[in-house]
Amino acid sequence: EVQLVESGGGLVQPGGSLRLSCAASGFTFSRHWMHWVRQAPGKGLVWVSGISSDGTTSNHADSVRGRFTITRDDAKNTVYLHMNSLRAEDTAVYYCARDVRALGVMSFFDYWGQGTLVTVSS
Amino acid sequence: DIQLTQSPSSLSASVGDRVTITCRASQTISMYLNWYQQKPGEAPKLLIYAASTLQSGVPSRFSGSGSGTDFTLTISSLQPDDFATYYCQQSYSNPTWTFGQGTKVEIK
């Protein structure tokens, strides 16, 4: 059974840092792109960051580029989101998601974790 | 950047109704369009990928169509379990992904 379990959320002051983790199980982790998607309270889904299956390619939304970094450790089947210079507008539930490719190119997110809440407030 | 605009933002419908949600892309995205369902307090669930392919385990009352810039999610006969928020997502601009703003389906 595929499982994604996020951890590391919590309350942090503006300007602070946090590292989120997403532990994966039930599939061959090293074969998949992985992503972080966030949802501010009462708002919609926003893609944040993604990392390729081999870890050589990553990208971030403009709103977090330069402040957030996505990494992965295939030995631990875990993807991380390193968040620095946090702002109030980063307050959200952060989900990790597994990427699957139809026909090798059409990406979609077929499994999601339960989410971890990050609150940025003084 | 590719923007996705969903319409309507919300709708009220009754059990048994046929419901249609539209997603329009700001530029052509071929069939690189997915649909998700999210219920309050839960993670999103994949319904349809590549515009029209039903994800395994998803009821056949859900269907998707479209290509280019205009896409549709249809629920043929709305069931009580379908009251939720629905999001479209594009993957054409990989490695950047975008979601629509969501459509909330409420009970009339």
mmCIF file of C-alpha atoms in Angstrom, chain A:
data_model
loop_
_atom_site.group_PDB
_atom_site.id
_atom_site.type_symbol
_atom_site.label_atom_id
_atom_site.label_comp_id
_atom_site.label_asym_id
_atom_site.label_seq_id
_atom_site.Cartn_x
_atom_site.Cartn_y
_atom_site.Cartn_z
ATOM 1 C CA GLU A 1 0.000 0.000 0.000
ATOM 2 C CA VAL A 2 1.347 3.396 -0.999
ATOM 3 C CA GLN A 3 1.737 5.745 1.954
ATOM 4 C CA LEU A 4 3.059 9.285 2.261
ATOM 5 C CA VAL A 5 3.451 10.668 5.768
ATOM 6 C CA GLU A 6 4.399 14.286 6.313
ATOM 7 C CA SER A 7 5.948 15.677 9.482
ATOM 8 C CA GLY A 8 7.800 18.741 10.705
ATOM 9 C CA GLY A 9 5.071 21.356 10.683
ATOM 10 C CA GLY A 10 4.421 23.710 13.546
ATOM 11 C CA LEU A 11 4.459 27.307 14.729
ATOM 12 C CA VAL A 12 7.406 29.451 13.626
ATOM 13 C CA GLN A 13 8.116 33.165 13.837
ATOM 14 C CA PRO A 14 8.378 35.347 10.732
ATOM 15 C CA GLY A 15 11.883 35.096 9.320
ATOM 16 C CA GLY A 16 12.358 31.659 10.827
ATOM 17 C CA SER A 17 13.106 28.281 9.249
ATOM 18 C CA LEU A 18 11.498 24.868 9.191
ATOM 19 C CA ARG A 19 12.160 21.539 7.519
ATOM 20 C CA LEU A 20 9.263 19.373 6.409
ATOM 21 C CA SER A 21 9.691 15.643 5.767
ATOM 22 C CA CYS A 22 7.594 13.220 3.755
ATOM 23 C CA ALA A 23 8.276 9.545 4.375
ATOM 24 C CA ALA A 24 7.203 7.283 1.526
ATOM 25 C CA SER A 25 6.465 3.559 1.550
ATOM 26 C CA GLY A 26 4.779 0.923 -0.554
ATOM 27 C CA PHE A 27 6.407 1.802 -3.882
ATOM 28 C CA THR A 28 9.792 2.250 -5.545
ATOM 29 C CA PHE A 29 10.497 5.782 -4.365
ATOM 30 C CA SER A 30 13.480 6.369 -6.647
ATOM 31 C CA ARG A 31 11.320 6.005 -9.776
ATOM 32 C CA HIS A 32 9.076 8.978 -9.084
ATOM 33 C CA TRP A 33 9.135 12.741 -9.149
ATOM 34 C CA MET A 34 7.842 14.084 -5.841
ATOM 35 C CA HIS A 35 6.131 17.370 -5.047
ATOM 36 C CA TRP A 36 5.003 19.690 -2.281
ATOM 37 C CA VAL A 37 1.624 21.401 -2.630
ATOM 38 C CA ARG A 38 0.223 23.853 -0.083
ATOM 39 C CA GLN A 39 -3.198 25.127 0.888
ATOM 40 C CA ALA A 40 -3.668 28.280 2.956
ATOM 41 C CA PRO A 41 -6.668 28.264 5.320
ATOM 42 C CA GLY A 42 -9.873 28.444 3.292
ATOM 43 C CA LYS A 43 -7.966 28.777 0.015
ATOM 44 C CA GLY A 44 -7.122 26.608 -2.985
ATOM 45 C CA LEU A 45 -4.253 24.315 -3.855
ATOM 46 C CA VAL A 46 -0.917 25.813 -4.864
ATOM 47 C CA TRP A 47 2.008 23.826 -6.250
ATOM 48 C CA VAL A 48 5.170 24.735 -4.317
ATOM 49 C CA SER A 49 8.100 22.533 -5.355
ATOM 50 C CA GLY A 50 8.966 19.408 -7.308
ATOM 51 C CA ILE A 51 12.039 17.188 -7.616
ATOM 52 C CA SER A 52 12.890 14.639 -10.284
ATOM 53 C CA SER A 53 13.230 10.929 -9.660
ATOM 54 C CA ASP A 54 17.026 11.088 -9.804
ATOM 55 C CA GLY A 55 17.212 14.316 -7.807
ATOM 56 C CA THR A 56 19.043 16.234 -10.530
ATOM 57 C CA THR A 57 16.148 18.517 -11.452
ATOM 58 C CA SER A 58 14.027 20.607 -9.117
ATOM 59 C CA ASN A 59 11.824 23.631 -9.440
ATOM 60 C CA HIS A 60 9.903 25.971 -7.191
ATOM 61 C CA ALA A 61 6.986 28.352 -7.519
ATOM 62 C CA ASP A 62 7.982 32.001 -7.922
ATOM 63 C CA SER A 63 6.475 32.792 -4.514
ATOM 64 C CA VAL A 64 9.010 30.575 -2.706
ATOM 65 C CA ARG A 65 12.009 30.507 -5.062
ATOM 66 C CA GLY A 66 15.170 31.502 -3.219
ATOM 67 C CA ARG A 67 13.603 30.739 0.172
ATOM 68 C CA PHE A 68 12.507 27.089 -0.129
ATOM 69 C CA THR A 69 14.546 24.089 -1.317
ATOM 70 C CA ILE A 70 13.287 20.599 -2.087
ATOM 71 C CA THR A 71 15.622 17.645 -1.641
ATOM 72 C CA ARG A 72 15.295 13.877 -1.461
ATOM 73 C CA ASP A 73 17.091 10.977 0.217
ATOM 74 C CA ASP A 74 16.361 7.767 -1.664
ATOM 75 C CA ALA A 75 18.092 5.685 1.013
ATOM 76 C CA LYS A 76 15.476 6.898 3.468
ATOM 77 C CA ASN A 77 12.593 7.090 0.961
ATOM 78 C CA THR A 78 12.039 10.648 2.104
ATOM 79 C CA VAL A 79 11.518 13.996 0.416
ATOM 80 C CA TYR A 80 12.178 17.225 2.288
ATOM 81 C CA LEU A 81 11.148 20.842 2.010
ATOM 82 C CA HIS A 82 13.625 23.251 3.568
ATOM 83 C CA MET A 83 11.866 26.525 4.286
ATOM 84 C CA ASN A 84 13.762 29.713 5.164
ATOM 85 C CA SER A 85 12.787 33.368 5.632
ATOM 86 C CA LEU A 86 9.243 32.318 6.387
ATOM 87 C CA ARG A 87 6.448 34.843 6.016
ATOM 88 C CA ALA A 88 2.906 35.012 7.328
ATOM 89 C CA GLU A 89 1.653 34.199 3.826
ATOM 90 C CA ASP A 90 3.462 30.842 3.959
ATOM 91 C CA THR A 91 0.944 29.692 6.579
ATOM 92 C CA ALA A 92 -0.739 26.629 5.087
ATOM 93 C CA VAL A 93 -1.205 22.904 5.166
ATOM 94 C CA TYR A 94 1.653 21.389 3.181
ATOM 95 C CA TYR A 95 0.997 18.152 1.295
ATOM 96 C CA CYS A 96 3.511 15.918 -0.409
ATOM 97 C CA ALA A 97 2.385 14.083 -3.515
ATOM 98 C CA ARG A 98 3.678 11.351 -5.815
ATOM 99 C CA ASP A 99 3.994 12.113 -9.513
ATOM 100 C CA VAL A 100 3.148 9.539 -12.160
ATOM 101 C CA ARG A 101 3.623 9.960 -15.922
ATOM 102 C CA ALA A 102 1.022 8.774 -18.446
ATOM 103 C CA LEU A 103 2.682 7.923 -21.766
ATOM 104 C CA GLY A 104 5.908 8.932 -20.068
ATOM 105 C CA VAL A 105 5.121 12.653 -20.236
ATOM 106 C CA MET A 106 1.691 13.522 -18.858
ATOM 107 C CA SER A 107 2.263 14.162 -15.173
ATOM 108 C CA PHE A 108 -0.369 13.749 -12.493
ATOM 109 C CA PHE A 109 -0.356 13.351 -8.706
ATOM 110 C CA ASP A 110 -1.892 10.017 -7.764
ATOM 111 C CA TYR A 111 -1.089 9.723 -4.052
ATOM 112 C CA TRP A 112 -1.056 12.466 -1.425
ATOM 113 C CA GLY A 113 -0.090 12.587 2.221
ATOM 114 C CA GLN A 114 -2.432 13.805 4.940
ATOM 115 C CA GLY A 115 -0.663 17.156 5.191
ATOM 116 C CA THR A 116 1.242 19.029 7.893
ATOM 117 C CA LEU A 117 0.274 22.493 9.118
ATOM 118 C CA VAL A 118 2.802 25.316 9.099
ATOM 119 C CA THR A 119 1.836 28.473 10.948
ATOM 120 C CA VAL A 120 4.031 31.566 10.628
ATOM 121 C CA SER A 121 3.189 34.034 13.353
ATOM 122 C CA SER A 122 4.789 36.074 16.105
#
